[in-house]
XYZ file of C-alpha atoms in Angstrom:
744
model
C -16.313 -33.245 -37.780
C -16.110 -29.543 -36.810
C -12.580 -29.272 -38.146
C -12.984 -31.229 -41.432
C -16.623 -30.641 -42.488
C -15.235 -28.899 -45.631
C -14.209 -32.394 -46.868
C -17.843 -33.525 -46.626
C -19.083 -30.619 -48.741
C -16.593 -31.266 -51.575
C -17.125 -34.998 -51.290
C -20.866 -34.854 -51.579
C -20.749 -32.300 -54.350
C -18.681 -34.670 -56.414
C -20.904 -37.630 -55.634
C -23.946 -35.607 -56.667
C -22.384 -34.778 -59.909
C -21.707 -38.374 -60.707
C -25.183 -39.582 -59.779
C -27.280 -36.888 -61.336
C -27.861 -38.693 -64.580
C -28.780 -41.942 -62.764
C -31.389 -40.302 -60.556
C -34.696 -38.862 -61.634
C -35.119 -35.097 -62.104
C -37.333 -34.871 -59.028
C -34.933 -36.773 -56.744
C -32.100 -34.490 -57.882
C -34.185 -31.384 -57.183
C -35.184 -32.444 -53.578
C -31.715 -33.575 -52.740
C -30.098 -30.431 -54.176
C -32.600 -28.268 -52.345
C -31.854 -29.960 -49.045
C -28.140 -29.525 -49.644
C -28.649 -25.885 -50.429
C -30.791 -25.266 -47.418
C -28.079 -26.890 -45.193
C -25.133 -25.079 -46.628
C -26.759 -21.657 -46.587
C -28.341 -22.218 -43.196
C -24.907 -23.245 -41.695
C -23.187 -20.131 -43.259
C -25.811 -17.688 -41.995
C -26.460 -19.492 -38.646
C -30.017 -19.791 -39.646
C -31.464 -22.916 -37.920
C -34.775 -22.655 -39.744
C -32.944 -23.270 -42.983
C -31.162 -26.269 -41.514
C -34.390 -27.756 -40.189
C -35.942 -27.254 -43.674
C -33.022 -29.326 -45.046
C -33.841 -32.071 -42.593
C -37.452 -32.082 -43.571
C -36.544 -32.332 -47.253
C -34.185 -35.231 -46.487
C -36.702 -37.152 -44.356
C -39.195 -36.802 -47.121
C -36.663 -37.888 -49.769
C -35.451 -40.994 -47.723
C -39.110 -42.020 -47.145
C -40.140 -41.481 -50.746
C -37.085 -42.821 -52.634
C -35.628 -45.798 -50.756
C -34.221 -47.235 -53.954
C -32.730 -44.090 -55.315
C -29.055 -43.974 -56.143
C -28.943 -40.792 -53.921
C -30.442 -42.675 -50.979
C -27.113 -43.313 -49.239
C -26.005 -39.686 -49.909
C -29.244 -38.506 -48.446
C -28.634 -40.511 -45.301
C -25.076 -39.148 -44.973
C -26.428 -35.537 -45.490
C -29.075 -36.185 -42.911
C -26.486 -37.346 -40.480
C -24.589 -34.117 -41.009
C -27.757 -32.091 -40.641
C -28.734 -33.706 -37.278
C -25.094 -33.413 -36.007
C -25.376 -29.649 -36.780
C -28.627 -29.530 -34.792
C -27.042 -31.378 -31.901
C -29.503 -34.254 -32.468
C -26.730 -36.815 -31.961
C -28.867 -39.885 -31.629
C -30.692 -39.105 -34.933
C -27.400 -38.265 -36.513
C -25.847 -41.602 -35.285
C -28.854 -43.548 -36.651
C -28.518 -41.902 -40.112
C -24.764 -42.597 -40.306
C -25.271 -46.258 -39.248
C -27.964 -46.711 -41.837
C -25.636 -45.209 -44.377
C -22.816 -47.540 -43.375
C -25.024 -50.572 -43.702
C -25.455 -49.732 -47.283
C -21.722 -49.117 -48.006
C -18.832 -51.411 -48.551
C -15.505 -50.567 -46.790
C -13.990 -50.059 -50.245
C -16.475 -47.299 -51.009
C -14.696 -43.902 -50.782
C -17.652 -42.614 -48.744
C -17.264 -45.290 -46.111
C -14.324 -43.690 -44.303
C -16.008 -40.263 -44.232
C -19.209 -41.801 -42.683
C -17.260 -43.858 -40.179
C -15.243 -40.764 -39.135
C -18.469 -38.733 -38.910
C -20.108 -41.445 -36.808
C -17.165 -41.475 -34.438
C -17.365 -37.702 -34.004
C -21.123 -37.922 -33.305
C -20.656 -40.638 -30.761
C -17.842 -38.626 -29.171
C -20.195 -35.554 -28.869
C -22.942 -37.870 -27.500
C -20.576 -39.125 -24.794
C -20.648 -42.642 -26.332
C -16.949 -42.894 -25.822
C -16.365 -46.629 -26.169
C -18.322 -46.759 -29.510
C -16.388 -43.686 -30.770
C -13.104 -45.318 -29.823
C -13.871 -48.557 -31.598
C -14.872 -46.810 -34.759
C -11.761 -44.614 -34.682
C -9.501 -47.662 -34.202
C -11.170 -49.341 -37.142
C -10.869 -46.100 -39.280
C -7.177 -45.768 -38.471
C -6.595 -49.279 -39.907
C -8.622 -49.032 -43.101
C -7.891 -45.486 -44.242
C -4.657 -43.776 -44.638
C -6.477 -40.602 -45.533
C -8.426 -40.451 -42.350
C -5.784 -41.944 -40.086
C -4.456 -38.626 -38.844
C -8.027 -37.518 -38.131
C -8.761 -40.749 -36.280
C -5.616 -40.456 -34.125
C -6.419 -36.741 -33.412
C -9.935 -37.589 -32.253
C -8.701 -40.444 -30.142
C -6.283 -37.918 -28.497
C -9.315 -35.534 -27.820
C -11.143 -38.430 -26.173
C -8.307 -39.132 -23.766
C -7.732 -35.448 -23.198
C -11.326 -34.973 -22.171
C -10.760 -37.787 -19.654
C -7.590 -36.029 -18.475
C -5.563 -39.179 -19.450
C -2.676 -37.117 -20.628
C -0.394 -40.086 -21.222
C -2.722 -41.677 -23.810
C -3.819 -38.448 -25.189
C -0.244 -37.440 -25.879
C 0.457 -40.758 -27.545
C -2.398 -40.265 -30.020
C -1.655 -36.635 -30.676
C 1.951 -37.543 -31.389
C 0.832 -40.251 -33.737
C -1.383 -37.803 -35.486
C 1.400 -35.265 -35.853
C 3.682 -37.950 -37.308
C 1.252 -38.452 -40.295
C -0.744 -35.232 -40.494
C -0.220 -32.179 -42.663
C -1.380 -28.630 -42.672
C -3.568 -27.331 -39.818
C -4.225 -30.785 -38.451
C -0.413 -31.115 -37.996
C -0.318 -27.783 -36.181
C -3.349 -28.677 -33.977
C -1.860 -32.103 -33.164
C 1.535 -30.500 -32.166
C -0.318 -27.945 -30.074
C -2.368 -30.604 -28.192
C 0.646 -32.820 -27.763
C 2.544 -29.799 -26.171
C -0.453 -29.157 -23.970
C -0.423 -32.774 -22.651
C 3.282 -32.500 -22.010
C 2.591 -29.328 -20.008
C -0.039 -31.044 -18.009
C 2.388 -33.908 -17.341
C 4.904 -31.353 -16.041
C 7.369 -31.944 -18.846
C 7.682 -28.229 -19.532
C 10.766 -28.285 -21.686
C 9.134 -30.704 -24.105
C 5.899 -28.667 -24.081
C 7.720 -25.448 -24.889
C 9.538 -27.138 -27.776
C 6.235 -28.472 -29.289
C 4.319 -25.241 -28.713
C 6.916 -23.473 -30.826
C 6.732 -26.210 -33.480
C 2.955 -25.816 -33.548
C 3.279 -22.037 -33.922
C 5.592 -22.360 -36.914
C 3.799 -25.273 -38.526
C 0.391 -23.457 -38.665
C -0.708 -21.001 -41.194
C -3.692 -20.313 -39.098
C -2.991 -17.228 -36.950
C -5.189 -18.476 -34.095
C -3.365 -21.778 -33.665
C 0.031 -20.059 -33.897
C -0.983 -17.334 -31.448
C -2.405 -19.765 -28.904
C 0.818 -21.890 -29.158
C 3.019 -18.851 -28.474
C 0.720 -17.871 -25.637
C 0.936 -21.386 -24.051
C 4.739 -21.397 -24.510
C 4.901 -17.915 -22.798
C 2.909 -19.224 -19.844
C 5.542 -21.973 -19.299
C 8.423 -19.607 -19.794
C 7.149 -16.682 -17.640
C 9.206 -17.630 -14.592
C 12.201 -19.185 -16.147
C 12.682 -16.690 -18.995
C 10.425 -13.701 -18.691
C 12.159 -11.982 -21.728
C 11.433 -14.976 -23.998
C 7.873 -15.169 -22.667
C 7.501 -11.454 -23.396
C 8.751 -12.048 -27.014
C 6.255 -14.950 -27.452
C 3.414 -12.957 -26.084
C 4.054 -10.018 -28.434
C 3.889 -12.514 -31.335
C 0.702 -14.075 -29.832
C -0.965 -10.569 -29.560
C -0.260 -9.961 -33.259
C -1.518 -13.362 -34.312
C -4.596 -13.335 -32.063
C -5.774 -9.837 -33.043
C -9.457 -9.622 -33.405
C -10.038 -13.027 -31.813
C -11.419 -13.903 -28.365
C -7.924 -14.931 -27.209
C -6.399 -11.496 -27.938
C -7.398 -10.056 -24.531
C -5.882 -13.033 -22.614
C -2.538 -12.575 -24.510
C -2.587 -8.846 -23.752
C -3.393 -9.445 -20.143
C -0.620 -11.911 -19.696
C 1.825 -9.628 -21.455
C 0.779 -6.850 -19.020
C 1.485 -9.118 -16.115
C 5.010 -9.949 -17.490
C 5.735 -6.248 -17.900
C 4.414 -5.517 -14.421
C 6.549 -8.190 -12.821
C 9.481 -6.610 -14.525
C 8.539 -3.282 -12.963
C 7.953 -1.729 -16.352
C 4.786 -0.276 -15.094
C 4.180 2.340 -17.873
C 4.391 -0.315 -20.511
C 2.242 -2.569 -18.442
C -0.489 0.014 -18.120
C -0.365 0.819 -21.875
C -0.803 -2.836 -22.582
C -3.724 -3.246 -20.174
C -5.368 -0.112 -21.707
C -5.425 -1.865 -25.100
C -7.609 -4.528 -23.690
C -10.141 -1.830 -22.710
C -10.636 -0.988 -26.407
C -11.756 -4.519 -27.137
C -15.215 -5.941 -26.835
C -15.016 -7.317 -23.255
C -17.612 -7.940 -20.534
C -17.684 -6.118 -17.190
C -15.961 -8.994 -15.379
C -12.972 -8.772 -17.641
C -12.981 -4.937 -17.613
C -12.955 -4.835 -13.827
C -10.011 -7.188 -13.756
C -8.083 -4.896 -16.211
C -8.862 -1.731 -14.170
C -7.749 -3.658 -11.039
C -4.406 -4.479 -12.556
C -3.878 -0.922 -13.810
C -4.638 0.268 -10.268
C -1.980 -1.971 -8.842
C 0.614 -0.841 -11.367
C -0.014 2.833 -10.583
C 0.149 1.990 -6.884
C 3.527 0.197 -7.354
C 4.851 3.298 -9.141
C 4.780 5.086 -5.838
C 3.063 7.896 -3.967
C 3.009 10.395 -6.846
C 0.662 8.017 -8.759
C -1.775 7.211 -5.908
C -4.479 9.354 -7.370
C -4.183 7.429 -10.769
C -4.301 4.185 -8.760
C -7.435 5.353 -6.893
C -9.064 6.158 -10.236
C -8.408 2.766 -11.717
C -9.539 0.986 -8.531
C -12.669 3.122 -8.466
C -13.490 2.083 -12.087
C -13.163 -1.578 -11.108
C -15.229 -0.951 -8.021
C -18.024 0.608 -10.059
C -18.403 -2.616 -12.108
C -20.288 -5.721 -11.071
C -17.673 -8.448 -10.915
C -16.179 -11.232 -8.822
C -13.419 -8.807 -7.685
C -15.776 -6.005 -6.630
C -14.909 -6.203 -3.020
C -11.215 -6.670 -3.597
C -11.284 -3.449 -5.710
C -13.265 -1.654 -3.005
C -10.900 -2.516 -0.200
C -7.817 -1.582 -2.233
C -9.427 1.715 -3.339
C -10.175 2.583 0.287
C -6.663 1.622 1.250
C -5.116 4.008 -1.383
C -7.395 6.765 -0.094
C -6.121 6.147 3.486
C -2.554 6.386 2.311
C -3.344 9.794 0.970
C -5.063 10.853 4.149
C -8.479 10.958 2.353
C -10.314 9.421 5.241
C -13.743 10.644 4.312
C -13.524 9.120 0.823
C -12.261 5.873 2.365
C -15.128 5.845 4.823
C -17.600 6.179 1.937
C -16.105 3.189 0.211
C -16.194 1.098 3.349
C -19.839 2.040 3.867
C -20.664 0.823 0.323
C -18.762 -2.399 0.972
C -20.535 -3.021 4.184
C -23.845 -2.519 2.490
C -23.010 -4.644 -0.516
C -21.369 -7.522 1.450
C -24.647 -8.385 3.301
C -24.500 -12.128 4.187
C -20.616 -12.179 3.851
C -18.302 -12.160 6.777
C -16.365 -9.521 4.980
C -19.168 -7.125 5.848
C -17.692 -7.016 9.305
C -14.209 -6.266 8.030
C -15.702 -3.264 6.088
C -17.458 -2.099 9.218
C -14.241 -2.361 11.170
C -12.466 -0.304 8.593
C -15.297 2.235 8.581
C -14.999 2.478 12.361
C -11.335 3.074 11.977
C -11.928 5.945 9.626
C -14.395 7.504 11.919
C -11.778 7.401 14.696
C -9.237 9.050 12.392
C -11.809 11.728 11.527
C -12.533 12.282 15.208
C -16.087 11.054 14.854
C -15.951 9.017 17.954
C -19.616 8.538 18.644
C -20.147 7.280 15.092
C -17.125 5.066 15.443
C -18.589 3.546 18.671
C -21.904 2.986 16.996
C -20.394 1.225 13.955
C -17.932 -0.891 15.974
C -20.594 -1.882 18.512
C -22.268 -3.789 15.636
C -19.094 -5.687 14.888
C -18.467 -6.433 18.571
C -21.700 -8.477 18.562
C -20.767 -10.567 15.447
C -21.086 -14.308 15.782
C -17.679 -14.869 14.210
C -15.159 -14.578 17.043
C -12.468 -13.300 14.711
C -14.370 -10.193 13.722
C -16.123 -9.783 17.142
C -12.766 -9.592 18.888
C -11.289 -7.243 16.288
C -14.427 -5.112 16.715
C -13.822 -5.115 20.456
C -10.225 -3.821 19.979
C -11.213 -0.846 17.740
C -14.177 -0.084 19.986
C -11.816 0.031 22.947
C -9.544 2.441 20.913
C -12.603 4.644 20.280
C -13.434 4.688 24.028
C -9.741 5.409 24.752
C -9.893 8.336 22.335
C -12.851 9.782 24.305
C -11.153 9.161 27.692
C -13.709 6.543 28.543
C -10.879 4.358 30.052
C -13.070 2.057 32.081
C -15.115 1.018 29.052
C -11.966 0.616 27.082
C -10.224 -1.612 29.632
C -13.370 -3.756 30.059
C -13.209 -4.617 26.270
C -9.392 -5.156 26.509
C -9.852 -7.560 29.417
C -12.406 -9.479 27.411
C -9.958 -9.834 24.437
C -7.187 -11.063 26.683
C -9.402 -13.642 28.276
C -10.606 -15.129 24.935
C -9.110 -18.316 23.599
C -9.713 -17.044 20.118
C -7.523 -13.968 20.350
C -4.365 -14.266 18.214
C -0.986 -13.228 19.625
C -0.950 -10.283 17.192
C -4.354 -9.061 18.629
C -3.137 -9.625 22.214
C 0.016 -7.590 21.424
C -2.128 -4.707 20.222
C -4.379 -5.113 23.225
C -1.458 -4.953 25.698
C -0.171 -1.930 23.856
C -3.438 -0.069 24.111
C -3.569 -0.867 27.842
C -0.059 0.665 28.145
C -1.320 3.791 26.302
C -4.165 4.163 28.804
C -1.749 3.954 31.734
C 0.563 6.444 30.042
C -2.271 8.821 29.407
C -2.933 8.710 33.190
C 0.789 9.175 33.930
C 1.117 5.738 35.479
C 4.358 5.224 33.639
C 5.578 2.135 35.505
C 2.226 0.390 34.884
C 2.464 1.424 31.243
C 5.933 -0.132 30.990
C 4.676 -3.389 32.306
C 2.028 -3.537 29.578
C 4.528 -2.674 26.885
C 6.797 -5.354 28.183
C 3.913 -7.848 27.728
C 3.956 -6.846 24.036
C 7.732 -7.482 23.933
C 7.298 -10.945 25.561
C 4.837 -11.861 22.749
C 7.474 -11.063 20.126
C 4.882 -9.950 17.475
C 7.002 -8.345 14.802
C 4.440 -5.682 13.709
C 4.051 -4.229 17.258
C 7.328 -4.938 19.149
C 9.281 -1.920 17.833
C 6.473 0.372 18.963
C 6.506 -1.353 22.395
C 10.198 -0.727 22.799
C 9.766 2.936 21.709
C 6.921 3.422 24.157
C 8.890 1.896 27.001
C 11.656 4.487 26.195
C 9.152 7.368 26.093
C 7.732 6.220 29.462
C 11.163 6.489 30.998
C 11.785 9.783 29.161
C 8.556 11.212 30.674
C 10.020 10.352 34.117
C 13.371 11.993 33.239
C 15.052 8.554 33.567
C 17.207 9.358 30.567
C 19.722 6.511 30.909
C 16.857 3.921 30.846
C 15.080 5.814 27.988
C 18.365 5.794 26.042
C 18.715 2.062 26.455
C 15.353 1.309 24.929
C 15.616 3.949 22.213
C 18.871 2.330 21.223
C 17.121 -1.040 21.009
C 14.800 0.452 18.431
C 17.674 1.832 16.387
C 19.733 -1.318 16.456
C 17.065 -3.999 16.008
C 14.453 -2.254 13.983
C 16.086 0.145 11.565
C 12.963 0.388 9.447
C 10.636 1.121 12.278
C 8.008 3.744 11.793
C 9.250 5.273 15.081
C 12.819 5.714 13.833
C 12.628 9.447 13.239
C 10.925 10.117 16.649
C 13.613 7.810 18.223
C 16.452 9.900 16.853
C 14.652 13.019 17.918
C 14.290 11.957 21.563
C 17.794 10.630 21.698
C 18.953 14.118 20.542
C 16.839 15.755 23.216
C 18.454 13.482 25.893
C 21.884 14.462 24.681
C 20.772 18.200 24.618
C 19.480 18.046 28.165
C 22.610 16.372 29.272
C 24.882 18.941 27.473
C 26.386 16.394 25.149
C 26.665 18.543 22.081
C 28.640 16.076 20.011
C 26.026 13.289 20.474
C 23.162 15.658 20.009
C 24.628 16.948 16.766
C 25.107 13.329 15.524
C 21.435 12.628 15.954
C 20.425 16.101 14.606
C 22.416 15.312 11.398
C 20.710 11.945 11.156
C 17.261 13.531 11.523
C 18.020 16.154 8.827
C 18.972 13.284 6.409
C 15.867 11.151 6.855
C 13.093 13.648 7.726
C 11.650 13.892 4.241
C 8.311 15.201 5.515
C 10.020 17.971 7.575
C 8.378 16.874 10.792
C 11.335 17.846 13.016
C 13.617 19.205 10.299
C 13.235 23.026 10.955
C 13.080 22.484 14.725
C 16.397 20.649 14.561
C 18.018 23.487 12.595
C 17.106 25.847 15.455
C 18.055 23.387 18.177
C 21.619 23.115 16.724
C 21.881 26.859 17.015
C 20.479 26.777 20.423
C 23.001 24.162 21.626
C 25.871 26.169 20.234
C 24.589 29.230 22.027
C 24.223 27.316 25.336
C 27.758 25.922 24.860
C 28.996 29.457 24.235
C 30.480 28.467 20.952
C 29.712 31.818 19.433
C 32.061 31.624 16.503
C 30.594 28.300 15.412
C 27.060 29.676 16.044
C 27.699 32.677 13.874
C 29.023 30.555 10.880
C 26.280 27.946 11.367
C 23.463 30.558 11.470
C 24.647 32.498 8.430
C 24.981 29.191 6.445
C 21.632 27.820 7.457
C 19.701 31.087 6.861
C 21.155 31.133 3.348
C 20.252 27.401 2.758
C 16.693 27.748 4.170
C 15.495 31.287 3.760
C 11.885 30.244 3.699
C 12.063 28.053 6.764
C 9.135 28.592 9.158
C 11.685 28.860 11.890
C 14.135 31.158 10.090
C 13.454 34.020 12.540
C 14.928 31.919 15.332
C 18.091 31.360 13.341
C 18.256 35.177 12.785
C 17.773 35.653 16.489
C 20.704 33.297 17.347
C 22.883 35.083 14.793
C 22.120 38.310 16.632
C 23.062 36.586 19.919
C 26.315 35.340 18.332
C 27.194 38.965 17.219
C 26.353 40.302 20.626
C 28.460 37.712 22.499
C 31.407 38.229 20.042
C 31.134 42.019 20.824
C 30.101 42.686 17.190
C 27.627 45.209 18.674
C 26.781 47.058 15.493
C 26.041 43.768 13.562
C 24.097 42.607 16.638
C 22.041 45.881 16.740
C 21.223 45.789 13.119
C 20.235 42.077 13.177
C 17.969 42.497 16.219
C 16.361 45.761 15.008
C 15.610 44.121 11.625
C 14.284 41.052 13.393
C 12.063 43.104 15.609
C 10.242 44.476 12.554
C 9.678 41.104 10.879
C 9.384 38.473 13.670
C 5.989 36.865 14.133
C 6.848 34.815 17.323
C 6.526 36.534 20.702
C 9.623 34.744 22.027
C 11.721 35.968 19.122
C 10.417 39.490 19.446
C 11.160 39.464 23.097
C 14.597 38.127 22.345
C 15.225 40.809 19.764
C 14.141 43.483 22.391
C 16.514 41.946 24.917
C 19.393 42.038 22.386
C 18.762 45.646 21.589
C 18.576 46.534 25.336
C 21.819 44.769 25.947
C 23.370 46.594 23.021
C 22.417 49.947 24.592
C 23.505 48.797 27.963
C 26.993 47.820 26.739
C 27.207 51.069 24.773
C 26.374 53.000 27.949
C 22.947 54.305 26.836
C 21.285 53.336 30.044
C 18.075 55.224 29.403
C 17.546 53.447 26.014
C 18.484 50.153 27.587
C 15.982 50.709 30.380
C 13.300 51.552 27.761
C 13.777 48.344 25.886
C 13.909 46.205 29.036
C 10.627 47.716 30.164
C 9.030 47.251 26.788
C 10.019 43.617 26.839
C 8.510 43.141 30.401
C 5.393 44.997 29.578
C 4.649 43.217 26.154
C 6.106 39.783 26.840
C 6.086 39.161 30.605
C 5.971 35.349 30.172
C 8.602 35.036 27.427
C 11.822 33.119 27.920
C 13.790 36.360 28.028
C 11.505 38.167 30.495
C 13.258 36.950 33.709
C 16.674 37.887 32.182
C 15.371 41.303 31.290
C 14.072 41.745 34.778
C 17.434 40.785 36.248
C 19.416 42.948 33.854
C 17.122 45.980 34.491
C 17.770 45.436 38.268
C 21.469 45.344 37.596
C 21.245 48.443 35.485
C 19.669 50.279 38.458
C 22.220 48.758 40.719
C 25.187 49.931 38.663
C 23.661 53.393 38.376
C 23.451 53.413 42.221
C 19.616 53.579 42.019
C 19.460 51.208 45.007
C 15.817 51.382 45.944
C 14.779 50.777 42.321
C 17.309 48.066 41.995
C 16.153 46.353 45.262
C 12.593 46.404 44.236
C 13.392 45.122 40.711
C 15.468 42.192 42.262
C 12.485 41.302 44.596
C 10.098 41.668 41.536
C 12.256 39.205 39.645
C 12.234 36.618 42.464
C 8.473 36.756 43.017
C 7.455 37.069 39.396
C 9.804 34.295 38.184
C 10.250 31.923 41.263
C 11.829 29.200 39.108
C 14.365 31.483 37.465
C 17.845 30.010 37.529
C 19.520 33.292 38.602
C 17.413 34.150 41.590
C 20.393 33.282 43.901
C 22.090 36.312 42.312
C 19.019 38.432 43.046
C 19.223 37.557 46.739
C 23.002 38.330 46.712
C 22.552 41.782 45.272
C 19.620 42.555 47.583
C 21.915 41.731 50.493
C 24.555 43.915 48.969
C 22.086 46.831 48.722
C 21.122 46.324 52.435
C 24.814 46.562 53.324
C 25.108 49.835 51.383
C 22.063 51.084 53.240
C 23.771 49.977 56.471
C 20.820 47.619 57.281
C 23.141 44.874 58.326
C 20.535 42.667 60.131
C 18.488 42.669 56.808
C 21.593 41.891 54.897
C 22.484 38.927 57.109
C 19.015 37.552 56.927
C 19.050 37.940 53.097
C 22.372 36.070 52.860
C 20.959 33.366 55.049
C 17.881 33.096 52.831
C 20.188 32.668 49.799
C 22.094 29.905 51.621
C 18.886 28.122 52.595
C 17.194 28.240 49.217
C 20.225 27.734 47.012
C 22.773 25.646 48.944
C 24.596 24.664 45.788
C 24.840 28.262 44.405
C 28.352 29.623 43.608
C 27.340 32.680 45.614
C 27.138 30.700 48.896
C 30.784 30.974 49.880
C 30.682 34.800 49.435
C 27.358 34.886 51.413
C 28.854 32.996 54.325
C 31.989 35.252 54.367
C 29.902 38.396 54.388
C 27.754 36.980 57.267
C 30.952 36.324 59.251
C 32.382 39.753 58.522
C 29.075 41.535 59.328
C 28.837 39.777 62.739
C 32.308 40.881 63.923
């Protein structure tokens, strides 16, 4: 009826023309007026006009029961009532008309078809089906329509087998748009039956059979749906056709949206975003608009870190709209903020989510995330207040998660007893997942580690390993290694660091693992291994966390290994490559040391003098002073050397080079035969820097001075003190020999 009402208008116009002369002038005027009201009312969507048509027709039928236009008035009344959704009245009018017509009358088939449509709309399916079966037998003209409507009846009932049979029958005899619609519906039934290849074939046939853009567009769209996984490129092609055909229709947005999805899946994010943005120019409601912004947000997110701000902007627009994905957009927006370190903005979003999700369990998730942000921001009291609410939630899942983050907040404020109480509660709960238990054991380990109870910490980290939770286990192995490292158990530390490297090459601890392995190698003097790890760090440290420190440590190790030629070449090359490094002054310092130890005294002096003017770090300045002092000492300018040693000791008494300057100044006095000054300087070195590695030499030279002063008892006692305090010193054999000789 909806599809073919145009037939009714033409048909009734012809009938009216034939019967005008047989009817009275008044009958003709009333009938014509009713027909005019109906046609104009339907075109304008003006229901008052249509109701006026009904009034005229009821008056006509009552007044002229014997008129030649009586049957036509009943038919038109049926059409009017159908339009007004008065299906029972429509059915009555059509039945009355049929009772007056013979099957051979050309109007009979139209009325029977209209009656079937009315019964279909009124859910009188059996009556509709019987009339359609009858119609298909008596009218070749209406047979395609009858088959089509039978297909619709079965389609509504989701009886796709019978629906497909009738749509196929309709397609075999139909023409024009009815053919295209029948092919489309047949394809749809095949799709529902899982016969996708057949469905695709018939959707294509429907698209090419129709001259109506909407049917063709919908057919291409449905075919694309079926092809999206098997042949995305073909699906894309169909969707582009669908978009063009559906332009300006309600279905345009769906075709564009699906095309955007196809492009997004193909990682053609810029094209996908452009496609989604076209939807925003259409007349769409907030629900759809939010959905589009949400997809744009995801595409920017998938484009990587450089586009996180664009992603956040799109998600925020989705979040500002009332829609079914409001909370999804909010959580994703906050997550993107977190990735950018924008914790305050993330906290604000979580606050809004918690407020807007009242009555939903997701409220607790929002509060948990807000609590996490407070922890990251160092607002521990606020975190504790927020998470305490979650900890009391009736849903065990959220309550236990709240307990964990509350325990972390307590840990962050060193309220370890409060923290462990919550952790014990989690571990005793039957509702705690293995993943939550793993995090709980890990936090327990962190508490022990913070209190330097490293063996206890290792036990807790091992509990994490035993649970085997993938998201936490690599951190557990790393923390076990760090616990051994803190105890200087380097072999055990190396073992567990190696587990992280070999089993979890994508671990977030990877960079730290390489760093500590390099430190172990450095401490143990294994320069080759240290350099291997240093080079690995330099290749992966994109955020320059250890990068510049490692550049300096390589120089430091070459210096400690006394590979001065290599140090010189390395320092020159690295200073040139990274002139703006925040550690460049250290590289310049080690270059000066290389010159000094290679006896390139002029270069050493120039390097150290320049560095003294520009260095910002006290250790570097003290190192430069030390280098200049040594330069003067080697050149024989004792007074200048003494001046620089004293300046260093006065300005930087706690620097790394201070004990060396103190020792060298004492030796300078000793070599100048300033024995009293030398003795006091050696003693000052010992008592100012009791852990200095060369204090054994200080004792030896003090004893030598006592010998020169002929204070032999004091010399013997000093040699004995050296032997007692430094039994492994290379000076011990000489000290023993001198004691023996002095006692003779």
